């Protein structure tokens, strides 16, 4: 050994020396203790020599020999037979460097070597390797690493375990600490104090790498021996990743984490071993949080772009480099993941750290998360067979890691731009959701579901339910970083250039999101993951179903997916857009468009596969859908369109889970009933469709046991339909009735015990105001009565009668009411035919029949005559057919309580009915015959029909009537009602009453001829005669008292009454008394007075002549006129009433519309008939008025009573006939009459008499205004008739001179009449259209206004509205614009401008110079050159000849104005 030492010091034969030492140590076991140490020192000293060959050879020898020593020590420990003889190891005092005596020679050598290596690293003097002059920490650490890695069993001994725990671990902690304390900021301050992070404290990269490698070895191989130390090492590693540390230290620690988490066993070991009570998350949770913090730090504080590809997207790329495609983009930072192989830093042999990149670190962090997820997935797969042990491990794994994992995944998912990375992140979420569900960690499951739901939407899109879930998660773990986005802007800024491609743009369902929602491919990927989770993990979601379904609801709205209620009437009913964004529609890319059907199918599959869920999970699904449905109801309260997603999917879920109806039926139907009662029509429609669809599907489903035998289930299924009856919306009730009808037609055999509630539903029609609803409900009643009446109980039969009566009483649908009466007949006939088979008493049966007759009698009082007629016919047909089943008490009640009460009510309704005409054409209804054109006449028809029918019923059952307990009451009752009908004042009813009397008389005549048995006694005939006499007295009184000619009896009626009276007298001739004769004189001959009835006009031919009836009426008035006008007349004061009578006749010409309803004539024939029959009558009356006024106009009474004003007002009505038919003559006669009466009066108008005629002018002007312009202000024919010119000329020449006597307001109105038709309106108002052919009258109106302006305006300036300068200026402008290309409209206005100029020139030349403003003269003369300039213009329109004539006429007016009358 001395020789080798000498050779080493002399540097002689160094390589052979190394070779020799290596051979000696490896091939023999002779070197121990001091000699072995010197051998190693020789190699170490040569390793640090200057010769590189020798140095490398020596280094290789050292790396070979040191492990060999420990291998020998391990072998010795296994084969040591003298171990029991050596002393027991006792822990030595700290600082002692002796080798334990309990070790063998090889063990002692290994112990001493390891101890010296620790001392060398600690900077202490070695005790075993004496003579070593130089040693690096890197080599020492490398040797220690090889020892620890290769000889783990050796350290199970107490000696080496003690050395490891007491020497090596504290030393490692001490050496690592400077790296932990060193920060990136400290490295940049070399001038700081020695106590701080000085340059000398800067960690050495090789040393740190080897230290971390040793730590890694200790963590994976010695964790069972070094639990406390391992926790310290984990803590130090996690501090390496602090945001203020240099990048390579963070990446070094991340590589350790990467290697640790790659091994599933290590993941489980860490999560289960290092869990202290102080930190519920333990080391494993802290590790995941550290990775999360690193990820957040990279995005918040990235490294320099020059050192990392994690550059801002805006950083320009160097020419020729590959285009940068980021994997993550967060805020302004973009990072691209890199492939991972061997650890870059941990396996590095370099003296300086390689280029540190955030991309590499992010790749490590991302892989760590994936490996944790993989471990969790393996645990999940192993969970069922291995039982609770793996479940506990999985629970601890989830509990420790979920918070940091959620934050990291959320951040990465938000920043991800790569589909594969996104898929991996979503897979992590899926794994955690499943794990949390398996171990019943609801908050964890909800947290990850929330993160997934958020990722499926744009960043700022808010859903209330998900937002509340996020708050719950944050409150559960307040230390969770990144669970909620910070309000200070820590959100990813969307960059349109680097973000994922936008695949859909739609309308937001959330009201808090402004504008359109843009979904990216990543959002759709997240959506697919949500769908996968719901499909695969439905039983594990529990309360989280609400989050998933809320997200699916919003996404289906945004993507514009159609919602469908299977089996509903609306078929493919599309979801409505929001009202305030109805103009926006969903925009999809081509790819998204092609994927949408598959996506829609996946949506539907989520709900169809709920049939595989447990009952508890199904309850959660239903509860979530009900909650979404409630939110939709609240949405409608906020005036926003609701989503129909919840309702549609609720039906889908129910349809596939029909086999467990008890689980969901009550909850779902209660919710859908609330939806069906909402005010929003869309929700209401869908809610009703959902209920009806579910009811029909349930009835069609094959239950076990069968539905037919399960009465409770029958009632349970039909109960929602009963609940719909409490909803007043017509559309809801309509669908309810349609569903009931379907049930009756298709499932009647399945529900034998549910007829009573069904009839109760379809009979609830009170308050319904929709005809379609009435029809639908009645179809159900009709189906029950027509097809199932024999199979239902007597109670249901009575219930059907009540329902049919209600439908008969409704007033919306006439056909339904009529058919309902037929159903009542069917029910009555059914009761009659089966009266012996019903299990009820005879009294109840008769009571039921009487009740049915009362129902029919109520329908006889319906407001519609058709219903009354049908009900009456059915009632008395039923009485005639089924009367033999009634006993005497029932007959008495039938006659008195039903028949006579019906007649009494008919009289009341008829006498109080309206007499206003109905069925006017203007109302869109059919014109009715005059005999039925009022409600009173229609009621009279019913009364006239029922009265003889009741009479025949009484007479036909007279043998029964006389046997009644009070027969006199029944007989006198029918006679009383006959008498009331005879004096009703209604022609039809009176005639019907007389026919009833005739029928009674026929009985007497038949008795004498032996055609009828002797039934009527003498007292009964006396009652008949009294009734007939009462009719006559009543008719006589009616003729004297009735103010309405319609109620007067006709000659035919009176004649018929006379015949009946004669025949009745013949019947009672044997009992005719003096009193009866005296009473006869009370009736005759007063009743024979002639009656003027309009019925005579029905027979009038269409001839233009006065009818005899009209002539009589005229003669009445003429006779009165002769009496009033004769000399010394005692009644001159009646002159005003006479005028009123004539004027009333005159107004008959305007009543043709009323006559049209009365006579039911065709419109074409009506006009001719009216002109022939009434026009001439009115014209004659108007002529008589003029003649009368001409004779009496000077009477003071006539003047004081304002007769002229009354005449004008009355004749004003016939004037309006011009608007109806201008070819008639009545309105022309009215015009002539007005002009004549005014001409008669004008000579008497003066200052003294002016107050008497104050009311005349306004009425006169109003009449002229109507005859010229009509109600619209200007009719098409205005100004085209000579009458128009005559009227306006009359006003100009005879009325305007009296302007001083006309009140100012009336004068303004009169001038306005001229203004409406004036020529200058067409010139001044471009929108005014002058009818063709009205130029003459328009010119006259304009000249009349000019006359007032020039002669009277200075006296009454407030009535003048003519602005001559403006008119002339407008004319000049129009004429200046005329060219050869001017159109017809421009030339027409030019023509009227020339007419205006001509009229102005003519008028100002005729008046005094002082009445004309100088400016007018100036404007007129300035027009002359303009007019001359139009001479050469050749117009290209048909009006050019007329235009040139007007131009010439206008120029001729300047002939007298060659020189103005004064100097300009």
Short mmCIF file of N, CA and C in Angstrom, two decimals, residues 859-971:
data_model
loop_
_atom_site.label_atom_id
_atom_site.label_comp_id
_atom_site.label_asym_id
_atom_site.label_seq_id
_atom_site.Cartn_x
_atom_site.Cartn_y
_atom_site.Cartn_z
N UNK A 859 -134.06 25.34 -22.02
CA UNK A 859 -133.52 25.60 -23.35
C UNK A 859 -134.54 26.29 -24.24
N UNK A 860 -135.83 26.12 -23.95
CA UNK A 860 -136.85 26.85 -24.71
C UNK A 860 -136.79 28.35 -24.43
N UNK A 861 -136.04 28.76 -23.42
CA UNK A 861 -135.89 30.17 -23.09
C UNK A 861 -134.52 30.70 -23.48
N UNK A 862 -133.83 29.97 -24.31
CA UNK A 862 -132.50 30.40 -24.77
C UNK A 862 -132.63 31.68 -25.60
N UNK A 863 -131.55 32.44 -25.64
CA UNK A 863 -131.59 33.71 -26.38
C UNK A 863 -131.60 33.50 -27.89
N UNK A 864 -131.28 32.28 -28.36
CA UNK A 864 -131.24 32.01 -29.79
C UNK A 864 -132.54 31.34 -30.22
N UNK A 865 -133.17 31.90 -31.23
CA UNK A 865 -134.47 31.34 -31.65
C UNK A 865 -134.36 29.92 -32.17
N UNK A 866 -133.25 29.56 -32.80
CA UNK A 866 -133.11 28.20 -33.31
C UNK A 866 -133.11 27.19 -32.18
N UNK A 867 -132.41 27.54 -31.11
CA UNK A 867 -132.35 26.64 -29.96
C UNK A 867 -133.72 26.55 -29.31
N UNK A 868 -134.38 27.67 -29.19
CA UNK A 868 -135.72 27.64 -28.58
C UNK A 868 -136.66 26.75 -29.39
N UNK A 869 -136.61 26.89 -30.69
CA UNK A 869 -137.50 26.11 -31.54
C UNK A 869 -137.21 24.62 -31.41
N UNK A 870 -135.92 24.25 -31.49
CA UNK A 870 -135.55 22.84 -31.39
C UNK A 870 -135.89 22.27 -30.03
N UNK A 871 -135.63 23.05 -28.98
CA UNK A 871 -135.92 22.57 -27.63
C UNK A 871 -137.41 22.39 -27.43
N UNK A 872 -138.20 23.31 -27.95
CA UNK A 872 -139.65 23.20 -27.79
C UNK A 872 -140.17 21.96 -28.52
N UNK A 873 -139.69 21.76 -29.74
CA UNK A 873 -140.12 20.58 -30.48
C UNK A 873 -139.74 19.30 -29.76
N UNK A 874 -138.51 19.26 -29.23
CA UNK A 874 -138.04 18.06 -28.52
C UNK A 874 -138.81 17.86 -27.23
N UNK A 875 -139.06 18.95 -26.52
CA UNK A 875 -139.78 18.84 -25.24
C UNK A 875 -141.16 18.22 -25.45
N UNK A 876 -141.92 18.76 -26.36
CA UNK A 876 -143.29 18.28 -26.50
C UNK A 876 -143.34 16.94 -27.25
N UNK A 877 -142.30 16.64 -28.05
CA UNK A 877 -142.21 15.30 -28.62
C UNK A 877 -141.95 14.27 -27.53
N UNK A 878 -141.07 14.64 -26.58
CA UNK A 878 -140.79 13.74 -25.46
C UNK A 878 -142.01 13.55 -24.59
N UNK A 879 -142.76 14.64 -24.37
CA UNK A 879 -143.97 14.52 -23.55
C UNK A 879 -144.98 13.62 -24.25
N UNK A 880 -145.12 13.83 -25.58
CA UNK A 880 -146.08 13.02 -26.31
C UNK A 880 -145.67 11.56 -26.36
N UNK A 881 -144.35 11.29 -26.43
CA UNK A 881 -143.87 9.92 -26.57
C UNK A 881 -143.79 9.20 -25.24
N UNK A 882 -143.46 9.91 -24.19
CA UNK A 882 -143.19 9.26 -22.91
C UNK A 882 -144.21 9.62 -21.85
N UNK A 883 -145.27 10.34 -22.25
CA UNK A 883 -146.24 10.78 -21.25
C UNK A 883 -147.00 9.66 -20.61
N UNK A 884 -147.16 8.55 -21.29
CA UNK A 884 -147.90 7.44 -20.71
C UNK A 884 -147.18 6.79 -19.54
N UNK A 885 -145.90 7.15 -19.33
CA UNK A 885 -145.15 6.62 -18.18
C UNK A 885 -145.31 7.49 -16.95
N UNK A 886 -146.03 8.62 -17.08
CA UNK A 886 -146.17 9.56 -15.97
C UNK A 886 -147.46 9.28 -15.21
N UNK A 887 -147.42 9.50 -13.92
CA UNK A 887 -148.63 9.40 -13.11
C UNK A 887 -149.30 10.76 -13.03
N UNK A 888 -150.49 10.82 -12.40
CA UNK A 888 -151.27 12.07 -12.36
C UNK A 888 -150.54 13.20 -11.63
N UNK A 889 -149.93 12.95 -10.46
CA UNK A 889 -149.20 14.06 -9.83
C UNK A 889 -148.07 14.60 -10.71
N UNK A 890 -147.40 13.71 -11.40
CA UNK A 890 -146.33 14.17 -12.28
C UNK A 890 -146.91 14.94 -13.46
N UNK A 891 -148.06 14.51 -13.98
CA UNK A 891 -148.71 15.25 -15.05
C UNK A 891 -149.08 16.67 -14.59
N UNK A 892 -149.60 16.76 -13.39
CA UNK A 892 -149.96 18.09 -12.87
C UNK A 892 -148.73 18.98 -12.78
N UNK A 893 -147.65 18.44 -12.26
CA UNK A 893 -146.41 19.23 -12.17
C UNK A 893 -145.88 19.56 -13.56
N UNK A 894 -146.06 18.64 -14.48
CA UNK A 894 -145.58 18.89 -15.83
C UNK A 894 -146.34 20.05 -16.48
N UNK A 895 -147.67 20.03 -16.35
CA UNK A 895 -148.47 21.07 -16.99
C UNK A 895 -148.27 22.42 -16.31
N UNK A 896 -148.35 22.42 -14.99
CA UNK A 896 -148.31 23.69 -14.25
C UNK A 896 -146.88 24.21 -14.10
N UNK A 897 -145.97 23.33 -13.65
CA UNK A 897 -144.61 23.80 -13.34
C UNK A 897 -143.73 23.91 -14.57
N UNK A 898 -144.03 23.14 -15.59
CA UNK A 898 -143.17 23.15 -16.78
C UNK A 898 -143.82 23.95 -17.91
N UNK A 899 -145.01 23.52 -18.33
CA UNK A 899 -145.62 24.14 -19.52
C UNK A 899 -146.07 25.56 -19.25
N UNK A 900 -146.85 25.77 -18.18
CA UNK A 900 -147.36 27.11 -17.92
C UNK A 900 -146.24 28.06 -17.48
N UNK A 901 -145.29 27.54 -16.73
CA UNK A 901 -144.14 28.38 -16.37
C UNK A 901 -143.36 28.79 -17.61
N UNK A 902 -143.26 27.87 -18.55
CA UNK A 902 -142.58 28.20 -19.81
C UNK A 902 -143.31 29.31 -20.55
N UNK A 903 -144.65 29.23 -20.63
CA UNK A 903 -145.41 30.27 -21.31
C UNK A 903 -145.30 31.61 -20.59
N UNK A 904 -145.30 31.56 -19.29
CA UNK A 904 -145.17 32.80 -18.52
C UNK A 904 -143.82 33.46 -18.77
N UNK A 905 -142.76 32.65 -18.78
CA UNK A 905 -141.42 33.20 -19.04
C UNK A 905 -141.30 33.70 -20.47
N UNK A 906 -141.92 33.00 -21.42
CA UNK A 906 -141.87 33.46 -22.80
C UNK A 906 -142.55 34.81 -22.95
N UNK A 907 -143.67 34.99 -22.29
CA UNK A 907 -144.35 36.30 -22.34
C UNK A 907 -143.47 37.39 -21.75
N UNK A 908 -142.84 37.07 -20.63
CA UNK A 908 -141.97 38.07 -19.98
C UNK A 908 -140.81 38.45 -20.87
N UNK A 909 -140.12 37.45 -21.42
CA UNK A 909 -138.96 37.73 -22.27
C UNK A 909 -139.37 38.43 -23.56
N UNK A 910 -140.50 38.05 -24.09
CA UNK A 910 -140.94 38.65 -25.35
C UNK A 910 -141.30 40.11 -25.15
N UNK A 911 -142.01 40.40 -24.08
CA UNK A 911 -142.45 41.78 -23.87
C UNK A 911 -141.30 42.69 -23.46
N UNK A 912 -140.25 42.14 -22.91
CA UNK A 912 -139.10 42.96 -22.50
C UNK A 912 -137.95 42.89 -23.49
N UNK A 913 -138.13 42.17 -24.59
CA UNK A 913 -137.04 42.01 -25.56
C UNK A 913 -136.81 43.31 -26.30
N UNK A 914 -135.60 43.44 -26.83
CA UNK A 914 -135.22 44.63 -27.58
C UNK A 914 -135.90 44.64 -28.95
N UNK A 915 -136.21 45.83 -29.41
CA UNK A 915 -136.81 46.00 -30.72
C UNK A 915 -135.81 46.57 -31.72
N UNK A 916 -134.55 46.60 -31.34
CA UNK A 916 -133.52 47.07 -32.26
C UNK A 916 -133.26 46.01 -33.32
N UNK A 917 -132.99 46.50 -34.49
CA UNK A 917 -132.78 45.58 -35.61
C UNK A 917 -131.46 44.83 -35.44
N UNK A 918 -131.46 43.60 -35.85
CA UNK A 918 -130.27 42.75 -35.79
C UNK A 918 -130.00 42.20 -37.17
N UNK A 919 -128.77 41.69 -37.34
CA UNK A 919 -128.42 41.09 -38.63
C UNK A 919 -128.14 42.10 -39.69
N UNK A 920 -127.57 43.28 -39.32
CA UNK A 920 -127.25 44.31 -40.31
C UNK A 920 -126.10 43.85 -41.18
N UNK A 921 -126.15 44.18 -42.45
CA UNK A 921 -125.08 43.82 -43.37
C UNK A 921 -123.76 44.44 -42.95
N UNK A 922 -123.84 45.63 -42.38
CA UNK A 922 -122.60 46.30 -41.99
C UNK A 922 -121.90 45.57 -40.86
N UNK A 923 -122.64 44.76 -40.12
CA UNK A 923 -122.05 43.99 -39.04
C UNK A 923 -121.51 42.66 -39.51
N UNK A 924 -121.58 42.38 -40.81
CA UNK A 924 -121.06 41.13 -41.34
C UNK A 924 -121.99 39.96 -41.14
N UNK A 925 -123.25 40.21 -40.82
CA UNK A 925 -124.20 39.13 -40.61
C UNK A 925 -125.18 39.08 -41.77
N UNK A 926 -125.92 38.00 -41.80
CA UNK A 926 -126.90 37.81 -42.87
C UNK A 926 -128.09 38.73 -42.61
N UNK A 927 -128.55 39.35 -43.68
CA UNK A 927 -129.73 40.19 -43.56
C UNK A 927 -130.94 39.30 -43.29
N UNK A 928 -131.70 39.65 -42.27
CA UNK A 928 -132.82 38.82 -41.85
C UNK A 928 -134.12 39.39 -42.40
N UNK A 929 -135.09 38.51 -42.49
CA UNK A 929 -136.43 38.93 -42.92
C UNK A 929 -137.01 39.89 -41.89
N UNK A 930 -137.85 40.79 -42.38
CA UNK A 930 -138.35 41.83 -41.48
C UNK A 930 -139.18 41.25 -40.35
N UNK A 931 -139.73 40.07 -40.55
CA UNK A 931 -140.52 39.47 -39.48
C UNK A 931 -139.68 38.85 -38.38
N UNK A 932 -138.37 38.77 -38.59
CA UNK A 932 -137.47 38.17 -37.59
C UNK A 932 -136.26 39.07 -37.32
N UNK A 933 -136.35 40.34 -37.66
CA UNK A 933 -135.16 41.19 -37.60
C UNK A 933 -134.96 41.87 -36.26
N UNK A 934 -135.76 41.54 -35.26
CA UNK A 934 -135.53 42.04 -33.91
C UNK A 934 -135.66 40.89 -32.94
N UNK A 935 -135.09 41.08 -31.77
CA UNK A 935 -135.20 40.05 -30.73
C UNK A 935 -136.64 39.86 -30.31
N UNK A 936 -137.39 40.92 -30.29
CA UNK A 936 -138.80 40.83 -29.89
C UNK A 936 -139.57 39.94 -30.86
N UNK A 937 -139.31 40.10 -32.15
CA UNK A 937 -140.00 39.29 -33.14
C UNK A 937 -139.59 37.82 -33.04
N UNK A 938 -138.34 37.60 -32.73
CA UNK A 938 -137.88 36.21 -32.60
C UNK A 938 -138.48 35.55 -31.38
N UNK A 939 -138.56 36.28 -30.29
CA UNK A 939 -139.23 35.73 -29.11
C UNK A 939 -140.71 35.50 -29.40
N UNK A 940 -141.27 36.41 -30.18
CA UNK A 940 -142.68 36.24 -30.55
C UNK A 940 -142.88 34.96 -31.35
N UNK A 941 -141.92 34.66 -32.21
CA UNK A 941 -142.01 33.42 -32.97
C UNK A 941 -142.05 32.20 -32.05
N UNK A 942 -141.16 32.20 -31.04
CA UNK A 942 -141.13 31.08 -30.10
C UNK A 942 -142.44 31.00 -29.32
N UNK A 943 -142.86 32.13 -28.86
CA UNK A 943 -144.13 32.17 -28.10
C UNK A 943 -145.27 31.65 -28.98
N UNK A 944 -145.29 32.10 -30.22
CA UNK A 944 -146.36 31.67 -31.13
C UNK A 944 -146.28 30.18 -31.44
N UNK A 945 -145.11 29.60 -31.33
CA UNK A 945 -144.96 28.17 -31.58
C UNK A 945 -145.31 27.34 -30.34
N UNK A 946 -144.89 27.81 -29.17
CA UNK A 946 -145.09 27.03 -27.94
C UNK A 946 -146.55 27.07 -27.49
N UNK A 947 -147.19 28.23 -27.65
CA UNK A 947 -148.56 28.36 -27.17
C UNK A 947 -149.51 27.32 -27.78
N UNK A 948 -149.57 27.16 -29.11
CA UNK A 948 -150.46 26.11 -29.64
C UNK A 948 -150.00 24.71 -29.28
N UNK A 949 -148.67 24.52 -29.10
CA UNK A 949 -148.19 23.19 -28.73
C UNK A 949 -148.64 22.81 -27.33
N UNK A 950 -148.56 23.77 -26.40
CA UNK A 950 -149.05 23.51 -25.04
C UNK A 950 -150.56 23.27 -25.09
N UNK A 951 -151.24 24.07 -25.91
CA UNK A 951 -152.69 23.89 -26.02
C UNK A 951 -153.03 22.49 -26.51
N UNK A 952 -152.32 22.05 -27.55
CA UNK A 952 -152.57 20.71 -28.07
C UNK A 952 -152.23 19.64 -27.04
N UNK A 953 -151.18 19.90 -26.23
CA UNK A 953 -150.83 18.94 -25.19
C UNK A 953 -151.95 18.81 -24.17
N UNK A 954 -152.51 19.96 -23.79
CA UNK A 954 -153.60 19.92 -22.82
C UNK A 954 -154.84 19.30 -23.45
N UNK A 955 -155.15 19.73 -24.68
CA UNK A 955 -156.34 19.19 -25.32
C UNK A 955 -156.17 17.72 -25.66
N UNK A 956 -154.95 17.34 -26.11
CA UNK A 956 -154.72 15.95 -26.44
C UNK A 956 -154.79 15.04 -25.24
N UNK A 957 -154.52 15.55 -24.06
CA UNK A 957 -154.59 14.76 -22.83
C UNK A 957 -155.71 15.26 -21.94
N UNK A 958 -156.77 15.73 -22.57
CA UNK A 958 -157.88 16.28 -21.80
C UNK A 958 -158.50 15.26 -20.84
N UNK A 959 -158.59 14.00 -21.24
CA UNK A 959 -159.10 13.02 -20.25
C UNK A 959 -158.25 12.96 -19.00
N UNK A 960 -156.94 13.14 -19.16
CA UNK A 960 -156.06 13.15 -17.98
C UNK A 960 -156.24 14.45 -17.22
N UNK A 961 -156.41 15.54 -17.94
CA UNK A 961 -156.50 16.85 -17.29
C UNK A 961 -157.75 16.92 -16.41
N UNK A 962 -158.84 16.41 -16.90
CA UNK A 962 -160.07 16.50 -16.12
C UNK A 962 -160.02 15.59 -14.89
N UNK A 963 -159.06 14.66 -14.88
CA UNK A 963 -158.92 13.78 -13.72
C UNK A 963 -157.93 14.31 -12.70
N UNK A 964 -157.32 15.41 -13.01
CA UNK A 964 -156.34 15.95 -12.08
C UNK A 964 -157.02 16.41 -10.80
N UNK A 965 -156.24 16.62 -9.79
CA UNK A 965 -156.78 17.04 -8.50
C UNK A 965 -157.41 18.42 -8.60
N UNK A 966 -156.86 19.29 -9.45
CA UNK A 966 -157.41 20.63 -9.67
C UNK A 966 -157.54 20.85 -11.18
N UNK A 967 -158.51 20.26 -11.82
CA UNK A 967 -158.62 20.37 -13.27
C UNK A 967 -158.94 21.79 -13.73
N UNK A 968 -159.72 22.54 -12.92
CA UNK A 968 -160.08 23.90 -13.30
C UNK A 968 -158.84 24.79 -13.42
N UNK A 969 -157.86 24.54 -12.54
CA UNK A 969 -156.62 25.32 -12.59
C UNK A 969 -155.88 25.08 -13.90
N UNK A 970 -155.85 23.84 -14.35
CA UNK A 970 -155.16 23.54 -15.60
C UNK A 970 -155.91 24.15 -16.79
N UNK A 971 -157.29 24.06 -16.81
CA UNK A 971 -158.06 24.57 -17.95
C UNK A 971 -158.00 26.09 -18.01
#
